[in-house]
Amino acid sequence: MKITMNKLALALAVAALPFAAHAHKGWLAPSKTVLSVGQWITVDAGTSSDPFLRDHNAMRLDNLVVTAPDGSKVQPENASTGKLRSSFDVQLNQAGTYKVAIVNQGISARWEEKGQRKSYPPRGQAFTAEGFAKEVPADAEKLAVTESLTQLVTFATAGKPNDTALKPTGVGLELVPLQSITDLYVGEEAKFQFLLDGKPAADVEVEIIADGVRYRSSVEALELKTDKDGKFSIDWKTPGLYWMSASVSDDKASTPPAKQRRTAYTAVVEVLSP
Amino acid sequence: MRPSQLMKRTPLSLALCTLFAGTTQAADFKLGIEVPRLDVAEYHRPYVAAWIERDDRSVAANLAVWYQLKRANAPASAQMPAAGGAAPAGAAEGGTKWLPDMRQWWRRTGRELTMPADGISSATRAAGVHELNFSSGKAPFPDLAPGQYKLMVEAAREEGGRELIEIPFTWPAAKAEQLKAQGSRELGALSLAIKP
């Protein structure tokens, strides 16, 4: 009986993990993105087969980072995790643009043993050098150790926008909006640039999905590619929340024993009617 | 500062001044904004903003913003002015909360103002036609450089909708002009009378 319980607990822990299953998309849904100083926003966070659908799992909030317009960190309030979504509130006490990010960093190893796929660390656990040395055979077949760096972000502006919280860090894949990230309007072309380690990321595929998938007969994802300067533009057709995501896999891992790297950046933005 | 703003007296306006010498140099700009009477279960007076846009959509003048200046039973501190539409701590639900709902106004100028804005902001108004009179060079109406402009009027109502209407005009007007536009729900008739 005890074993069964442990297995159940493990199964639940696995089910609660975001990003682990690549088939599911992580999303943030802010209540508003354009506000006056002092107002609150509430943000839902989850993972599901398509963005904004509250039908799969809540997002874990352990790696939630809210950056204020002056670059300082703000503690979110009323954080809670339900079955289908997590949620938290942020009061916008400063004038400017806030960045709300879920930043995941980690290393994982995959290999084969007697034709069976193995992986380390187990889902929900952190990678350690000791654990890696203990669990992964020195002569593991088809060993692939991958470093992952993923960011899921959204933004809200109180008063006049600024870009202090949006400054790229120069590490991994990052999105730079070429107009205010909270000044997106139907009928106005918006321009963005993807940077990889601070340099323009050319030929990166970008997937864009509008909210309301449940009320369409197909997802109608928009697939774009960044140009030689890492730039792409979107002419919004309808107002609402949009999920934009891109990822790059390369061999520029920074932490041994990882050799491969996967870096992904997903932004949720709000498009308004003019 | 834009070059056009530096040339406040161009040959054209000089010519006009000469033409109308003996009368007044200040041109009149008379605005009529109709707040429609709506038959709805829960009516709140709309927030209304009026401003003048240049061709590049930059704001040439902020003429008026009507919003809920004071909130019933709010502490005195909640009525203090603040930038970015801010309501001071403890007053987040004050009248400034809904200013961003006038989306274009907020984007183009509102979010940069300190509210209440002297000579611009006032309380919300009842249904009916409200006349606003301005003369060029007299705050809040600036000495506009000659060119094409748009009068913009935006309304947003709690439990209601949002509407933005505009009237393009040329400044200075060669002769007295009467311009009109019609709102469809949140705004009624909009009129603009310009006298050189």
Coordinates of C-alpha atoms in Angstrom, one line a residue:
Chain A
M1 CA 0.0 0.0 0.0
K2 CA 2.8 2.3 0.9
I3 CA 4.4 1.7 -2.5
T4 CA 1.2 2.5 -4.2
M5 CA 0.9 5.8 -2.4
N6 CA 4.5 6.7 -3.3
K7 CA 3.8 5.9 -6.9
L8 CA 0.7 8.0 -6.8
A9 CA 2.6 10.9 -5.3
L10 CA 5.3 10.5 -8.0
A11 CA 2.6 10.4 -10.7
L12 CA 1.1 13.6 -9.4
A13 CA 4.5 15.3 -9.2
V14 CA 5.2 14.4 -12.8
A15 CA 1.8 15.6 -13.9
A16 CA 2.3 19.0 -12.2
L17 CA 5.5 19.7 -14.1
P18 CA 5.4 22.4 -16.7
F19 CA 7.7 22.4 -19.8
A20 CA 8.6 18.8 -19.2
A21 CA 6.1 17.6 -21.8
H22 CA 7.0 19.6 -24.9
A23 CA 3.6 18.8 -26.3
H24 CA 2.1 21.3 -23.9
K25 CA 2.5 25.0 -24.1
G26 CA 3.0 27.2 -21.1
W27 CA 1.1 30.5 -21.0
L28 CA 0.5 33.5 -18.8
A29 CA -2.8 35.5 -19.1
P30 CA -2.7 39.0 -17.6
S31 CA -6.0 40.6 -16.8
K32 CA -4.9 43.9 -18.4
T33 CA -1.7 45.3 -19.8
V34 CA -2.4 49.1 -20.0
L35 CA -3.2 50.7 -16.6
S36 CA -2.7 53.7 -14.4
V37 CA -0.3 53.8 -11.5
G38 CA -1.5 52.0 -8.4
Q39 CA -3.8 49.5 -10.1
W40 CA -3.6 45.7 -9.8
I41 CA -3.3 43.1 -12.4
T42 CA -4.1 39.4 -11.9
V43 CA -2.3 36.8 -14.0
D44 CA -3.3 33.2 -14.7
A45 CA -0.6 30.7 -15.5
G46 CA -0.9 27.2 -16.9
T47 CA 0.1 24.6 -19.4
S48 CA -2.2 23.2 -22.0
S49 CA -2.1 21.8 -25.5
D50 CA -2.9 25.3 -26.8
P51 CA -2.3 28.6 -25.1
F52 CA -4.8 30.0 -22.6
L53 CA -6.9 26.9 -22.4
R54 CA -7.5 26.1 -18.8
D55 CA -7.9 22.4 -19.3
H56 CA -4.6 20.7 -18.4
N57 CA -2.2 21.8 -15.6
A58 CA -1.4 24.7 -13.4
M59 CA 2.0 26.4 -13.9
R60 CA 4.4 26.1 -11.0
L61 CA 5.2 29.5 -9.7
D62 CA 8.6 28.6 -8.1
N63 CA 10.5 30.4 -10.8
L64 CA 8.3 33.5 -11.1
V65 CA 10.2 36.7 -11.3
V66 CA 8.4 40.1 -11.5
T67 CA 10.6 43.0 -12.5
A68 CA 9.4 46.6 -11.8
P69 CA 10.0 49.5 -14.2
D70 CA 13.1 50.6 -12.2
G71 CA 14.6 47.1 -12.5
S72 CA 13.9 46.0 -8.9
K73 CA 12.1 42.8 -8.1
V74 CA 8.5 42.8 -6.9
Q75 CA 6.9 40.1 -4.8
P76 CA 3.7 38.9 -6.4
E77 CA 0.7 38.6 -4.0
N78 CA -2.0 36.1 -3.5
A79 CA -0.2 33.4 -5.4
S80 CA -2.2 30.2 -5.6
T81 CA -2.1 27.0 -7.6
G82 CA -5.2 25.2 -8.6
K83 CA -5.9 22.2 -10.7
L84 CA -6.0 23.9 -14.0
R85 CA -4.2 27.2 -13.5
S86 CA -2.1 29.1 -11.0
S87 CA -2.8 32.8 -10.4
F88 CA -1.1 35.7 -8.7
D89 CA -1.6 39.5 -8.3
V90 CA 0.8 42.4 -8.9
Q91 CA 0.2 46.0 -7.9
L92 CA 1.7 48.4 -10.4
N93 CA 3.0 51.0 -7.9
Q94 CA 5.6 52.5 -10.3
A95 CA 5.0 54.3 -13.6
G96 CA 6.5 52.2 -16.4
T97 CA 6.5 48.7 -17.8
Y98 CA 6.6 45.6 -15.6
K99 CA 7.9 42.3 -16.8
V100 CA 6.4 39.1 -15.4
A101 CA 8.6 36.1 -16.2
I102 CA 8.7 32.4 -15.4
V103 CA 12.4 31.5 -16.0
N104 CA 13.4 27.9 -16.1
Q105 CA 17.0 26.7 -16.3
G106 CA 18.2 23.2 -16.0
I107 CA 20.3 20.3 -17.3
S108 CA 18.9 16.9 -18.3
A109 CA 20.6 13.8 -19.6
R110 CA 19.1 11.1 -21.9
W111 CA 20.7 7.8 -22.9
E112 CA 19.9 4.2 -23.7
E113 CA 20.6 1.1 -21.6
K114 CA 19.9 -2.2 -23.3
G115 CA 17.6 -0.6 -25.7
Q116 CA 15.7 1.2 -23.0
R117 CA 15.5 5.0 -22.8
K118 CA 16.8 6.5 -19.6
S119 CA 16.8 10.0 -18.3
Y120 CA 18.3 12.0 -15.4
P121 CA 17.2 13.9 -13.3
P122 CA 13.8 12.5 -12.6
R123 CA 11.1 15.0 -13.3
G124 CA 10.6 17.5 -10.6
Q125 CA 14.2 17.1 -9.3
A126 CA 17.2 19.3 -9.8
F127 CA 20.3 18.3 -11.7
T128 CA 23.4 17.8 -9.5
A129 CA 26.9 16.8 -10.6
E130 CA 26.9 14.0 -7.9
G131 CA 23.5 12.7 -9.0
F132 CA 24.7 12.7 -12.7
A133 CA 27.9 10.8 -11.7
K134 CA 25.9 8.3 -9.8
E135 CA 23.0 7.7 -12.1
V136 CA 24.5 7.9 -15.6
P137 CA 26.9 5.2 -16.6
A138 CA 30.3 6.4 -17.8
D139 CA 29.8 4.4 -21.0
A140 CA 26.1 5.3 -21.5
E141 CA 25.0 4.8 -25.1
K142 CA 23.6 7.7 -27.1
L143 CA 24.2 10.0 -24.2
A144 CA 22.9 13.5 -24.8
V145 CA 23.2 16.1 -22.0
T146 CA 21.2 19.2 -22.7
E147 CA 21.1 22.5 -20.9
S148 CA 17.8 24.3 -21.2
L149 CA 17.0 27.9 -20.7
T150 CA 13.4 28.9 -21.2
Q151 CA 11.5 32.1 -20.4
L152 CA 7.8 32.7 -20.4
V153 CA 7.0 36.4 -20.1
T154 CA 4.2 38.9 -20.2
F155 CA 4.1 42.6 -19.6
A156 CA 2.0 45.4 -18.1
T157 CA 2.4 49.1 -18.1
A158 CA 1.3 51.7 -15.6
G159 CA 1.3 55.2 -17.0
K160 CA 4.0 55.8 -19.6
P161 CA 5.9 52.8 -20.8
N162 CA 9.7 52.3 -20.3
D163 CA 12.1 49.5 -21.2
T164 CA 14.4 49.1 -18.1
A165 CA 12.8 45.8 -17.1
L166 CA 13.0 44.6 -20.7
K167 CA 16.7 45.0 -21.3
P168 CA 18.1 41.8 -22.8
T169 CA 20.5 39.9 -20.6
G170 CA 22.6 38.6 -23.5
V171 CA 22.0 35.0 -22.5
G172 CA 19.9 32.6 -24.5
L173 CA 17.0 33.5 -26.8
E174 CA 15.3 36.8 -26.0
L175 CA 12.7 39.0 -27.6
V176 CA 13.2 42.7 -28.1
P177 CA 10.0 44.7 -29.0
L178 CA 10.8 47.5 -31.4
Q179 CA 7.9 49.6 -30.1
S180 CA 6.4 49.6 -26.6
I181 CA 5.4 46.0 -25.8
T182 CA 2.1 47.3 -24.4
D183 CA 1.3 49.6 -27.4
L184 CA 0.1 46.9 -29.8
Y185 CA -2.9 47.8 -31.9
V186 CA -5.0 46.2 -34.6
G187 CA -4.1 47.9 -37.9
E188 CA -0.6 48.8 -36.8
E189 CA 2.3 46.6 -37.8
A190 CA 4.3 45.6 -34.8
K191 CA 8.0 44.8 -35.1
F192 CA 10.1 42.5 -32.9
Q193 CA 13.7 41.2 -32.9
F194 CA 14.9 37.9 -31.5
L195 CA 18.4 37.9 -30.0
L196 CA 20.5 34.8 -29.3
D197 CA 23.1 35.5 -26.7
G198 CA 22.6 39.2 -27.4
K199 CA 23.1 38.9 -31.2
P200 CA 20.4 39.0 -33.9
A201 CA 18.9 35.5 -34.3
A202 CA 18.3 35.0 -38.0
D203 CA 16.0 32.3 -39.5
V204 CA 14.3 31.5 -36.2
E205 CA 10.8 30.1 -36.6
V206 CA 8.2 32.0 -34.5
E207 CA 4.8 30.5 -33.7
I208 CA 2.0 32.9 -32.9
I209 CA -1.4 31.9 -31.5
A210 CA -4.3 34.1 -30.7
D211 CA -6.5 33.5 -27.6
G212 CA -9.9 31.9 -28.2
V213 CA -8.6 28.6 -29.7
R214 CA -11.6 26.9 -28.1
Y215 CA -14.0 29.0 -30.2
R216 CA -12.3 28.4 -33.5
S217 CA -12.4 25.2 -35.6
S218 CA -8.6 25.2 -35.9
V219 CA -5.7 26.7 -33.9
E220 CA -4.8 29.0 -36.9
A221 CA -1.2 29.4 -35.7
L222 CA 0.8 31.9 -37.6
E223 CA 4.3 30.8 -38.4
L224 CA 6.9 33.4 -39.2
K225 CA 10.6 33.3 -39.6
T226 CA 13.0 36.0 -38.4
D227 CA 15.0 37.8 -41.2
K228 CA 18.8 38.2 -41.3
D229 CA 18.6 40.8 -38.6
G230 CA 16.5 38.5 -36.3
K231 CA 13.5 40.7 -37.0
F232 CA 9.9 39.9 -37.8
S233 CA 6.7 41.9 -38.0
I234 CA 3.0 41.2 -37.4
D235 CA 0.0 43.0 -38.7
W236 CA -2.6 42.2 -36.0
K237 CA -6.1 41.4 -37.3
T238 CA -8.0 41.0 -34.1
P239 CA -7.6 42.4 -30.6
G240 CA -6.9 40.0 -27.7
L241 CA -4.1 38.1 -26.1
Y242 CA -1.4 36.6 -28.3
W243 CA 1.1 33.9 -27.5
M244 CA 4.4 34.1 -29.4
S245 CA 7.1 31.5 -29.1
A246 CA 10.4 30.5 -30.6
S247 CA 13.2 28.1 -29.6
V248 CA 16.8 27.4 -30.8
S249 CA 18.8 24.3 -30.2
D250 CA 22.5 24.4 -30.6
D251 CA 25.7 23.1 -29.0
K252 CA 26.5 26.2 -27.0
A253 CA 25.9 24.8 -23.5
S254 CA 27.6 26.8 -20.8
T255 CA 27.6 24.2 -18.0
P256 CA 29.4 20.9 -18.2
P257 CA 28.6 18.1 -18.7
A258 CA 25.9 19.6 -21.0
K259 CA 26.9 19.8 -24.6
Q260 CA 23.7 20.6 -26.3
R261 CA 21.5 23.6 -25.5
R262 CA 17.9 24.4 -26.0
T263 CA 16.7 27.9 -25.3
A264 CA 13.2 29.1 -25.8
Y265 CA 11.4 32.4 -25.3
T266 CA 7.6 32.8 -25.1
A267 CA 5.9 36.1 -24.8
V268 CA 2.2 36.8 -24.2
V269 CA 1.1 40.2 -25.4
E270 CA -2.2 42.1 -25.5
V271 CA -3.4 43.7 -28.8
L272 CA -6.0 46.4 -28.4
S273 CA -8.5 47.8 -30.9
P274 CA -7.5 51.4 -31.9
Chain B
M1 CA 10.7 70.7 -30.3
R2 CA 9.4 70.3 -33.8
P3 CA 10.6 72.8 -36.3
S4 CA 7.1 73.7 -37.2
Q5 CA 6.5 74.8 -33.6
L6 CA 9.4 77.2 -33.8
M7 CA 7.9 79.1 -36.7
K8 CA 4.9 80.4 -34.9
R9 CA 4.3 83.3 -37.3
T10 CA 4.7 82.0 -40.8
P11 CA 4.1 84.2 -43.9
L12 CA 0.6 82.7 -44.2
S13 CA -0.5 83.5 -40.6
L14 CA 1.2 86.9 -41.0
A15 CA -0.9 87.5 -44.1
L16 CA -4.0 86.5 -42.2
C17 CA -3.2 88.8 -39.4
T18 CA -2.8 91.6 -41.8
L19 CA -6.0 90.7 -43.5
F20 CA -7.9 90.8 -40.3
A21 CA -6.0 93.7 -38.8
G22 CA -8.2 95.8 -36.6
T23 CA -10.2 92.8 -35.4
T24 CA -8.7 90.3 -33.1
Q25 CA -5.6 88.2 -33.7
A26 CA -6.8 85.3 -31.6
A27 CA -8.7 82.7 -33.6
D28 CA -11.7 81.1 -32.0
F29 CA -12.1 77.4 -31.6
K30 CA -15.5 76.4 -30.4
L31 CA -16.3 72.8 -29.6
G32 CA -19.7 71.2 -29.0
I33 CA -19.7 67.7 -27.5
E34 CA -23.0 65.9 -27.0
V35 CA -23.2 63.3 -24.3
P36 CA -26.1 61.2 -25.4
R37 CA -29.0 60.2 -23.2
L38 CA -28.9 56.4 -22.9
D39 CA -31.6 54.2 -21.7
V40 CA -29.6 51.6 -19.8
A41 CA -30.2 49.8 -16.6
E42 CA -27.0 51.1 -14.9
Y43 CA -25.9 54.5 -16.2
H44 CA -22.6 56.1 -15.3
R45 CA -21.6 59.4 -16.9
P46 CA -18.9 58.8 -19.5
Y47 CA -15.3 59.8 -19.3
V48 CA -14.6 62.1 -22.2
A49 CA -11.3 63.5 -23.6
A50 CA -10.7 66.0 -26.3
W51 CA -7.4 66.7 -27.9
I52 CA -5.8 67.9 -31.2
E53 CA -3.6 65.6 -33.1
R54 CA -1.0 66.4 -35.8
D55 CA -0.6 64.5 -39.0
D56 CA 1.9 62.1 -37.3
R57 CA -0.5 61.5 -34.5
S58 CA 1.5 63.5 -32.0
V59 CA -0.6 65.6 -29.7
A60 CA -0.7 69.4 -30.4
A61 CA -3.1 70.3 -27.6
N62 CA -4.9 68.7 -24.8
L63 CA -8.3 70.4 -24.6
A64 CA -10.4 68.6 -22.0
V65 CA -10.7 65.5 -19.9
W66 CA -13.9 64.8 -17.9
Y67 CA -13.5 62.1 -15.3
Q68 CA -14.6 61.3 -11.8
L69 CA -12.4 63.8 -10.0
K70 CA -13.5 63.0 -6.5
R71 CA -14.7 59.8 -5.1
A72 CA -17.4 59.8 -2.5
N73 CA -16.0 59.0 0.9
A74 CA -12.4 58.9 -0.3
P75 CA -9.7 60.1 2.1
A76 CA -8.2 63.5 1.3
S77 CA -5.0 61.9 0.3
A78 CA -6.8 60.1 -2.5
Q79 CA -7.6 63.4 -4.1
M80 CA -3.9 64.5 -4.4
P81 CA -2.5 64.9 -7.9
A82 CA -0.2 62.2 -9.2
A83 CA 1.6 61.4 -12.4
G84 CA 0.8 58.5 -14.8
G85 CA -2.8 58.7 -13.8
A86 CA -1.7 57.6 -10.4
A87 CA -3.9 57.5 -7.5
P88 CA -1.9 57.6 -4.2
A89 CA -1.6 54.5 -2.0
G90 CA -4.9 53.4 -0.7
A91 CA -6.8 55.1 -3.5
A92 CA -6.2 52.6 -6.3
E93 CA -9.9 52.5 -7.0
G94 CA -10.2 56.3 -7.4
G95 CA -11.5 58.0 -10.5
T96 CA -8.2 57.8 -12.3
K97 CA -8.5 54.0 -12.5
W98 CA -10.7 54.2 -15.6
L99 CA -8.7 56.8 -17.5
P100 CA -6.8 54.2 -19.5
D101 CA -10.1 53.1 -20.9
M102 CA -10.0 56.1 -23.2
R103 CA -7.4 54.1 -25.0
Q104 CA -6.2 56.4 -27.7
W105 CA -6.2 59.5 -25.4
W106 CA -4.3 57.5 -22.8
R107 CA -1.8 56.3 -25.3
R108 CA -1.2 59.6 -27.0
T109 CA -1.1 61.9 -24.0
G110 CA -3.1 60.8 -20.9
R111 CA -0.5 58.6 -19.5
E112 CA 2.0 61.5 -19.5
L113 CA -0.2 63.9 -17.6
T114 CA -0.4 64.6 -14.0
M115 CA -4.0 64.3 -12.9
P116 CA -5.9 66.4 -12.2
A117 CA -4.5 68.5 -15.1
D118 CA -4.7 72.2 -14.5
G119 CA -7.2 73.9 -16.9
I120 CA -7.9 70.6 -18.7
S121 CA -9.6 68.2 -16.3
S122 CA -13.0 68.6 -14.9
A123 CA -15.9 66.5 -13.6
T124 CA -17.9 64.1 -15.7
R125 CA -21.0 65.8 -17.3
A126 CA -24.6 64.9 -17.7
A127 CA -26.3 64.1 -21.0
G128 CA -26.7 67.1 -23.2
V129 CA -24.6 69.3 -25.4
H130 CA -21.6 70.9 -23.8
E131 CA -19.9 73.9 -25.4
L132 CA -16.2 74.5 -24.9
N133 CA -14.6 77.8 -26.1
F134 CA -11.0 78.2 -26.8
S135 CA -8.9 81.0 -28.3
S136 CA -5.5 80.5 -29.9
G137 CA -2.6 81.3 -27.6
K138 CA -4.7 81.1 -24.5
A139 CA -4.2 77.9 -22.4
P140 CA -4.9 75.2 -22.9
F141 CA -5.1 76.1 -26.6
P142 CA -1.6 76.8 -28.1
D143 CA -0.5 78.9 -31.0
L144 CA -0.9 76.1 -33.5
A145 CA 1.6 76.1 -36.4
P146 CA -0.3 76.2 -39.8
G147 CA -1.1 72.8 -41.0
Q148 CA -3.5 69.9 -41.0
Y149 CA -4.9 68.7 -37.7
K150 CA -7.6 66.4 -36.3
L151 CA -9.8 67.2 -33.4
M152 CA -10.2 63.9 -31.5
V153 CA -12.9 63.2 -29.0
E154 CA -13.0 59.9 -27.1
A155 CA -15.6 58.6 -24.6
A156 CA -15.5 55.6 -22.4
R157 CA -18.3 54.6 -20.0
E158 CA -18.4 52.2 -17.1
E159 CA -20.7 49.3 -17.9
G160 CA -20.8 50.8 -21.4
G161 CA -18.6 51.1 -24.5
R162 CA -16.0 53.3 -26.0
E163 CA -16.1 55.6 -28.9
L164 CA -13.6 57.7 -30.7
I165 CA -14.6 60.3 -33.3
E166 CA -12.5 62.9 -35.2
I167 CA -12.9 66.0 -37.2
P168 CA -10.0 66.9 -39.5
F169 CA -9.4 70.7 -39.9
T170 CA -6.9 73.1 -41.4
W171 CA -5.3 75.7 -39.3
P172 CA -5.6 78.6 -39.6
A173 CA -9.0 78.6 -41.2
A174 CA -9.3 81.0 -44.2
K175 CA -12.8 81.8 -43.2
A176 CA -15.3 80.9 -40.5
E177 CA -16.0 77.2 -40.7
Q178 CA -18.6 74.9 -39.1
L179 CA -17.5 71.2 -39.0
K180 CA -19.5 68.3 -37.8
A181 CA -19.2 64.6 -36.9
Q182 CA -21.7 62.2 -35.5
G183 CA -21.1 59.6 -32.8
S184 CA -23.1 56.4 -32.8
R185 CA -23.5 55.4 -29.2
E186 CA -21.2 56.8 -26.5
L187 CA -21.0 60.2 -28.2
G188 CA -23.7 62.2 -29.9
A189 CA -23.2 65.1 -32.3
L190 CA -19.7 66.7 -32.3
S191 CA -19.4 70.2 -33.7
L192 CA -16.4 72.4 -34.3
A193 CA -16.7 76.1 -35.2
I194 CA -13.5 77.8 -36.1
K195 CA -13.2 81.6 -36.6
P196 CA -10.1 83.0 -38.0

